[in-house]
Tab-separated table of C-alpha atoms in Angstrom:
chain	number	residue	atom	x	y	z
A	516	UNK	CA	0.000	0.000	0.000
A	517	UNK	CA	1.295	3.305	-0.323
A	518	UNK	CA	2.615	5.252	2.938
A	519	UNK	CA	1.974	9.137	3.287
A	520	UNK	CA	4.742	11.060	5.601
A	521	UNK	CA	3.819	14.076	6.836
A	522	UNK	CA	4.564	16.212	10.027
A	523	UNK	CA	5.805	13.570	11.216
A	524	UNK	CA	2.418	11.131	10.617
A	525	UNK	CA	3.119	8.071	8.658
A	526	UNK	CA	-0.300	6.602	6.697
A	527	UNK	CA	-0.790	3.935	5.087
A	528	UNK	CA	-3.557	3.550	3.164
A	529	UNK	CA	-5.214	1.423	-0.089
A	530	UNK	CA	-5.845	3.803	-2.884
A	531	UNK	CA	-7.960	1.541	-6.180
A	532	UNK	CA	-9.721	2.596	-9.442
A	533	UNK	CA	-10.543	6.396	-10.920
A	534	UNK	CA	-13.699	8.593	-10.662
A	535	UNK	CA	-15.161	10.810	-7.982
A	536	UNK	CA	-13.545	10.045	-4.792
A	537	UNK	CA	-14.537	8.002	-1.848
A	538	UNK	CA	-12.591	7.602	2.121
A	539	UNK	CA	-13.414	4.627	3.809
A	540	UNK	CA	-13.099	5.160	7.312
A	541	UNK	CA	-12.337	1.883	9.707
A	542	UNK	CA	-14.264	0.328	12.926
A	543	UNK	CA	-11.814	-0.189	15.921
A	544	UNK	CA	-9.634	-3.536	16.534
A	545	UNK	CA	-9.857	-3.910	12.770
A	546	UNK	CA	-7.948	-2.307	9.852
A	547	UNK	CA	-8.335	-0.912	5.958
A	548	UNK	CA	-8.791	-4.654	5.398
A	549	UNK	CA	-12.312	-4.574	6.841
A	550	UNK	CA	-13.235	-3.003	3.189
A	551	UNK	CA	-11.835	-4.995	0.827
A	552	UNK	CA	-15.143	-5.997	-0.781
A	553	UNK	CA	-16.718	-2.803	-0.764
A	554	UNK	CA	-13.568	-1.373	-2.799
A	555	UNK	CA	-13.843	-4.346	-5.388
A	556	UNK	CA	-18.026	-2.762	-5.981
A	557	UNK	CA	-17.218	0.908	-5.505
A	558	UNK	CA	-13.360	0.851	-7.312
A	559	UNK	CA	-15.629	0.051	-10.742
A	560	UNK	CA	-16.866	3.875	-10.437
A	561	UNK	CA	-14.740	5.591	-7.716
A	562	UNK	CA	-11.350	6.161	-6.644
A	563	UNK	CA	-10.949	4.710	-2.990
A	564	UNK	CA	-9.206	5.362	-0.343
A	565	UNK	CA	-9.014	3.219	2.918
A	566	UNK	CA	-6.662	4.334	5.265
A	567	UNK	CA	-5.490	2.649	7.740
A	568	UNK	CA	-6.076	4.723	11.963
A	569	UNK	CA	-3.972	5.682	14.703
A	570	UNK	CA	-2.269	2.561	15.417
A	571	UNK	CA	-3.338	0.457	12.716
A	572	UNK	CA	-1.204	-1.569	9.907
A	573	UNK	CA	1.790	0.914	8.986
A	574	UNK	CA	0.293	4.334	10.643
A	575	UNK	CA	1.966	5.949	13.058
A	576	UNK	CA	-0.155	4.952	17.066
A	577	UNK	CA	-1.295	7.161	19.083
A	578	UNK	CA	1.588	7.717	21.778
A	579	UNK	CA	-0.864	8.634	25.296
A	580	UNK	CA	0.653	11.766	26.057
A	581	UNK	CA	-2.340	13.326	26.041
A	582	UNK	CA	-5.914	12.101	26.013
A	583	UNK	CA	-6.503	11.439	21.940
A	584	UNK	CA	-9.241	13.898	20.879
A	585	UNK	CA	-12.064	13.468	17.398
A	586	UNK	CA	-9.792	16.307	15.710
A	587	UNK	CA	-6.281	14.156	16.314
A	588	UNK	CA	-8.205	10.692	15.035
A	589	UNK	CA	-9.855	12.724	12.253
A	590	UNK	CA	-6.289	14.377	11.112
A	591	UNK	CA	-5.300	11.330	9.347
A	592	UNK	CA	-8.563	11.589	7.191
A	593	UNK	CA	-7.877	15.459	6.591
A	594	UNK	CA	-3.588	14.925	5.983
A	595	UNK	CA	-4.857	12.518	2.871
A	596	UNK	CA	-7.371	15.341	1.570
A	597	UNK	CA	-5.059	17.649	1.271
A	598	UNK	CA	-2.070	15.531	0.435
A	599	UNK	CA	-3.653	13.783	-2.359
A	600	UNK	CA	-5.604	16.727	-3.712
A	601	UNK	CA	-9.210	15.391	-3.108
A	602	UNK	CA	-11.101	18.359	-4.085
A	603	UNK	CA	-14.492	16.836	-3.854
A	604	UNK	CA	-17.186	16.699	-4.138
A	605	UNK	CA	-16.067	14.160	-1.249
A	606	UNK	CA	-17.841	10.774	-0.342
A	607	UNK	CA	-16.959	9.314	3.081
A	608	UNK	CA	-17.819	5.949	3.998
A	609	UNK	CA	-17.397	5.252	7.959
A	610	UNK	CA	-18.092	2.409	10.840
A	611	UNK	CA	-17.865	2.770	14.135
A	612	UNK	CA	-15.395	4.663	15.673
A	613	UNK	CA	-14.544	5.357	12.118
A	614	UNK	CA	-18.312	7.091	11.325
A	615	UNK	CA	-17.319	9.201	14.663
A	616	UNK	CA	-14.063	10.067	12.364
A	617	UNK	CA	-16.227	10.828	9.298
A	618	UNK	CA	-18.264	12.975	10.728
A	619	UNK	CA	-15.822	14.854	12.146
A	620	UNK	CA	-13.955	15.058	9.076
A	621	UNK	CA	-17.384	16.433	7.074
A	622	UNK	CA	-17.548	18.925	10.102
A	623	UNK	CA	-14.139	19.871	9.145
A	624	UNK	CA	-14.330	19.982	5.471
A	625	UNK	CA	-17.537	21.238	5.058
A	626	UNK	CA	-19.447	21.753	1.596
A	627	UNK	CA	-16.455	19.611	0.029
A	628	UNK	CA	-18.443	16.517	1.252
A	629	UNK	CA	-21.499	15.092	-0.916
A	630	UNK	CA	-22.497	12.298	0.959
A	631	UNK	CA	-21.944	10.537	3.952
A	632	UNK	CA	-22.548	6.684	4.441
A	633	UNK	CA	-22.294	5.603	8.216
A	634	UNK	CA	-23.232	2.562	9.918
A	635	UNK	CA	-23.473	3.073	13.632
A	636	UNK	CA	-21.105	6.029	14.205
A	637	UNK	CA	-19.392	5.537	18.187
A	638	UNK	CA	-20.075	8.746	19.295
A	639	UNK	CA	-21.009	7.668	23.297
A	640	UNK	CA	-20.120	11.760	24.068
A	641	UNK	CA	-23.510	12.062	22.360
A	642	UNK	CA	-25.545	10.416	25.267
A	643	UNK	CA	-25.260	12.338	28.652
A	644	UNK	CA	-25.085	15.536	26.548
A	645	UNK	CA	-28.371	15.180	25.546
A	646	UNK	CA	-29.910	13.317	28.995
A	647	UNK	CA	-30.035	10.128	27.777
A	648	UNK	CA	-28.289	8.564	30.778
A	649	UNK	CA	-29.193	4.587	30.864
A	650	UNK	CA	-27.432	4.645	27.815
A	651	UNK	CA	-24.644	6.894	28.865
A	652	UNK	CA	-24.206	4.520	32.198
A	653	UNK	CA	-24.019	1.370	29.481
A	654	UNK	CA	-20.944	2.742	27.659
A	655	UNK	CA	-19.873	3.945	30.483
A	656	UNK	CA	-18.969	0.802	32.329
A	657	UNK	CA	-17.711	-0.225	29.144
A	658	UNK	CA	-15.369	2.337	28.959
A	659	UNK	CA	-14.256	2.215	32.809
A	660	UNK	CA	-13.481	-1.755	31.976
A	661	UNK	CA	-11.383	-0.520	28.171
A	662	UNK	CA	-9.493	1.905	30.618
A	663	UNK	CA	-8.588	-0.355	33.712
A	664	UNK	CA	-8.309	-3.313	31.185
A	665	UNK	CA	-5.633	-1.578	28.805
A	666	UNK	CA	-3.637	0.115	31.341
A	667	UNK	CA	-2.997	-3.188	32.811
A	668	UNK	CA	-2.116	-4.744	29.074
A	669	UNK	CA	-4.642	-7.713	29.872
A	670	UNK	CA	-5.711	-7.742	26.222
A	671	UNK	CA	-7.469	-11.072	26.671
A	672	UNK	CA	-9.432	-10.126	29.064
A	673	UNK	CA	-10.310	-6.721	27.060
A	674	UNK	CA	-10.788	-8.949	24.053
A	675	UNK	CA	-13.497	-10.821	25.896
A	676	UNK	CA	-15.657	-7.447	26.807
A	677	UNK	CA	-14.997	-5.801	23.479
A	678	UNK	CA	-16.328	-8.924	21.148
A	679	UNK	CA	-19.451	-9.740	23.798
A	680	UNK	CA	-20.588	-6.041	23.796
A	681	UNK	CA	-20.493	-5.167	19.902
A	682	UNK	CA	-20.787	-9.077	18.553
A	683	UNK	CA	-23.440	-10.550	21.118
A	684	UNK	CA	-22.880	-11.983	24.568
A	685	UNK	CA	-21.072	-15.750	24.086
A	686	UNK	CA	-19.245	-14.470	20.647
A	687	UNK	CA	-15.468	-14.620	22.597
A	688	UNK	CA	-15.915	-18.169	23.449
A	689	UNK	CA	-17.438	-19.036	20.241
A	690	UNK	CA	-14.276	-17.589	18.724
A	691	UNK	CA	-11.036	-19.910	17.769
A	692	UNK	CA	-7.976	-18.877	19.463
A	693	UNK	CA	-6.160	-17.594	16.419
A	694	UNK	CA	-9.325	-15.158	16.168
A	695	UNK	CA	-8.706	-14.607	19.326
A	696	UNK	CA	-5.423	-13.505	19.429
A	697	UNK	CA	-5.836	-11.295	16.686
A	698	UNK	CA	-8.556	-9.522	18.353
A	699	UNK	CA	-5.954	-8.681	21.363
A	700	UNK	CA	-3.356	-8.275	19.135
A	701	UNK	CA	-5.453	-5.098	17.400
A	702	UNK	CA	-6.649	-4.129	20.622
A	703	UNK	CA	-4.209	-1.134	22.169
A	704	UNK	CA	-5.520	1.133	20.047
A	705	UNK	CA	-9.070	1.261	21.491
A	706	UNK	CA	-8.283	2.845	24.512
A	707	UNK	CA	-7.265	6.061	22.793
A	708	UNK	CA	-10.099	6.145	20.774
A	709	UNK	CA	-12.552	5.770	23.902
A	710	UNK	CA	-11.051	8.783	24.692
A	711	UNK	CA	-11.430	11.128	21.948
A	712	UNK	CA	-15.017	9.566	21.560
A	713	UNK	CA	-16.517	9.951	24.987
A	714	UNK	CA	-15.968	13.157	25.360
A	715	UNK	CA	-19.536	15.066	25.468
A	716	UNK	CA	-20.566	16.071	22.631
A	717	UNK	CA	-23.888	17.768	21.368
A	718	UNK	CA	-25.023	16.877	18.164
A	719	UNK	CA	-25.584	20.096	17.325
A	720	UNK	CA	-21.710	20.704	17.627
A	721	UNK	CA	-21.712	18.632	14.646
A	722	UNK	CA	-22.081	22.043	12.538
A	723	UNK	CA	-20.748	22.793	8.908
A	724	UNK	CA	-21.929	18.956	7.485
A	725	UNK	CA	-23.385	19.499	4.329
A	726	UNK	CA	-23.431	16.578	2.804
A	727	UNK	CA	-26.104	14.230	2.475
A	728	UNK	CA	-26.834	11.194	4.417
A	729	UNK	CA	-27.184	7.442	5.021
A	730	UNK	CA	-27.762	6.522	8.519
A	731	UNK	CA	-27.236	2.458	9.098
A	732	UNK	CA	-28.195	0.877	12.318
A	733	UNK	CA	-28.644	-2.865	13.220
A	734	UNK	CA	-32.152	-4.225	14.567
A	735	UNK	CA	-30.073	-6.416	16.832
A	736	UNK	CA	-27.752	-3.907	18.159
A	737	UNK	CA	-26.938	-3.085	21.865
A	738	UNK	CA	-29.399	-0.069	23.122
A	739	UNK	CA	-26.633	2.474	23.485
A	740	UNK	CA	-25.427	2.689	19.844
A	741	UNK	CA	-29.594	2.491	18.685
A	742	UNK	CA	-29.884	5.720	20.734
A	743	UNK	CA	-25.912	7.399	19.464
A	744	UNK	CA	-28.121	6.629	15.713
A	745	UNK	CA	-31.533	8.137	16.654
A	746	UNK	CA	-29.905	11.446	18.041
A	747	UNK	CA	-27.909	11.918	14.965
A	748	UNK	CA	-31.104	11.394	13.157
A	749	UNK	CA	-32.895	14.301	15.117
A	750	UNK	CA	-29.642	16.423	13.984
A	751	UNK	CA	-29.964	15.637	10.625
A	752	UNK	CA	-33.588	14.587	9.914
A	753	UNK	CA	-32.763	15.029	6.127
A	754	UNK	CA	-30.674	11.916	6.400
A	755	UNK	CA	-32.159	8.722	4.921
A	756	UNK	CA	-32.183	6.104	8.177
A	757	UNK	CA	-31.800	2.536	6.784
A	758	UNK	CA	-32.405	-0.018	9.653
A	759	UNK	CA	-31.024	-3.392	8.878
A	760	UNK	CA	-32.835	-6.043	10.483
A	761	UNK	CA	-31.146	-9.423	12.407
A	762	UNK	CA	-27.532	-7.322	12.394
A	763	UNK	CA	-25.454	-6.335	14.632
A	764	UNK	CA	-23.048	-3.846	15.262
A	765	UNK	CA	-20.311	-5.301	13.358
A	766	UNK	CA	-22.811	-5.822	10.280
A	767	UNK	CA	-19.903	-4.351	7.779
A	768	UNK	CA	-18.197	-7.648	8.443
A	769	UNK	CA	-20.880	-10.206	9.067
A	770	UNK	CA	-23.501	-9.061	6.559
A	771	UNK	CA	-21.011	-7.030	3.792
A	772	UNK	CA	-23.204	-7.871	0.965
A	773	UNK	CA	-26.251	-6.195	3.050
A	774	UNK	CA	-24.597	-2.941	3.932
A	775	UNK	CA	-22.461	-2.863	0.876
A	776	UNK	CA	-25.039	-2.943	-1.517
A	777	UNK	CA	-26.929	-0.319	0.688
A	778	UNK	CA	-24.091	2.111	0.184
A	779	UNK	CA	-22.998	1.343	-3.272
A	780	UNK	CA	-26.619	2.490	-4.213
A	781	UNK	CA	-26.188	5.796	-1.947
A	782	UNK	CA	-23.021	7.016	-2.839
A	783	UNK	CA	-24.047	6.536	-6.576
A	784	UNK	CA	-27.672	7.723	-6.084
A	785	UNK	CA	-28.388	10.931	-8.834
A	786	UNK	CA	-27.886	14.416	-6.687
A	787	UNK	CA	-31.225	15.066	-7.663
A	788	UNK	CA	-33.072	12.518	-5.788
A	789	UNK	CA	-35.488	13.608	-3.505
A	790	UNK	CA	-33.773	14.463	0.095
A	791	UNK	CA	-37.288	13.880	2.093
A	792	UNK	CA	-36.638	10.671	1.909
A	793	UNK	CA	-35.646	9.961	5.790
A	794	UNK	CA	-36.757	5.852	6.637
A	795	UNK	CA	-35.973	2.327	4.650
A	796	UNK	CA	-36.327	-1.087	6.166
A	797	UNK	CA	-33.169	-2.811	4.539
A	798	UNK	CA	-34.505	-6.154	4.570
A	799	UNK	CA	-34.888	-6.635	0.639
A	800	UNK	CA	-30.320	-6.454	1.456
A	801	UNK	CA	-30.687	-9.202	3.995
């Protein structure tokens, strides 16, 4: 892959096929590799990009001096903009912790995004900054146990809490060990990343986004990210909302075809389609 230098940030990233171009934005404890089927559909029309995070294949990790914040994960998004001269309009494809990275990268950037495809953006900040504290107390243990977990290195034991909570409870021990292992190995990251994404946040913070929207969520999903989705939806009604139901949170992976499909047809849809269009029940992908 080729390997951006600048400022002293190395980035590696996948760059495949010519048109308008698109940024394909990561989940945590994963990698650019998480996309490698939706740049085989999209490279046919689109010149990708899929950089790899903080931490992640060749790019430089986050070093802790300092809590990570959304403008230090988004830089790596904004350093290939500029470096590579993408002038727009922009398409941003996210998951994750790396929809929280889109959209601050379209808050950044402005009118030079189009369109933004996200599929459960991990923005827990969102929660006690508007009240909705059940939620905010869910991802907050979950936090408290990423914290105590990675400070001690026990990245087994982090492993466990990570795949239960965004896979389904029982999805550790029905993993193989060299699954497993990878998992931990991928893992030190995720801490940083907490950080930069817990911090409160109120949607409407979320200002200068232009672009328009797909909004993904999973009908078996854990409450907290269900509510993260519906208050970005009451920021940006305009946004088609595409539930997806019998997936999960890691539905990129475990149901590409479904979500792929979804967002080949958005980022691809004419400009001039009608942006009322808010709701659709994905289950014709499924």
């Amino acid at each position: 892959m080729p390997i951006l230098l600048h400022d002293g940030l190395r980035i590696d990233y996948a760059d495949a096929g010519q048109g308008p171009p698109v940024l394909l934005l990561h989940s945590s404890v994963s990698g650019n590799r998480q996309w490698r089927k939706l740049i085989g559909l999209l490279e046919r029309r689109f010149r990708v990009i899929a950089p790899n995070l903080r931490g992640y294949g060749g790019t430089t990790p986050w070093r802790g001096e300092r809590a990570q914040t959304m403008a230090d994960a988004a830089r790596v998004a904004l350093e290939l903009v500029d470096a590579l001269a993408l002038d727009g309009p922009l398409r941003i494809v996210g998951h994750s912790f790396g929809g929280a990275v889109a959209l601050w990268t379209a808050h950044v950037l402005g009118a030079r995004v189009s369109h933004l495809a996200l599929y459960e953006p991990m923005l827990p900040g969102l929660l006690p900054a508007h009240g909705r504290f059940t939620a905010a107390r869910e991802t907050g243990a979950l936090y408290a146990d990423v914290k105590h977990l990675g400070a001690a290195g026990d990245w087994m034991a982090l492993g466990r809490r990570f795949t239960d909570y965004f896979n389904g409870d029982g999805a550790w021990d029905a993993s193989p060990p060299e699954r497993r292992q990878l998992i931990a190995d991928l893992l030190p990251p995720n801490p940083h990343e907490w950080d930069a994404c817990i911090a409160p946040l109120r949607a409407d913070a979320l200002h200068g986004i232009r672009a328009r929207g797909l909004l993904m969520r999973g009908g078996a999903t854990r409450p907290a990210l269900t509510e993260m989705a519906a208050l970005l939806h009451e920021r940006f009604a305009h946004w088609q909302l595409a539930d997806l139901p019998g997936c999960g949170h890691m539905a990129p992976l475990t149901h590409a075809d479904a979500v792929n499909r979804l967002v080949h047809e958005f980022l691809g849809a004419d400009e001039r389609a009608d942006p009322t269009r808010k709701t659709e029940t994905a289950a014709a992908w499924a």
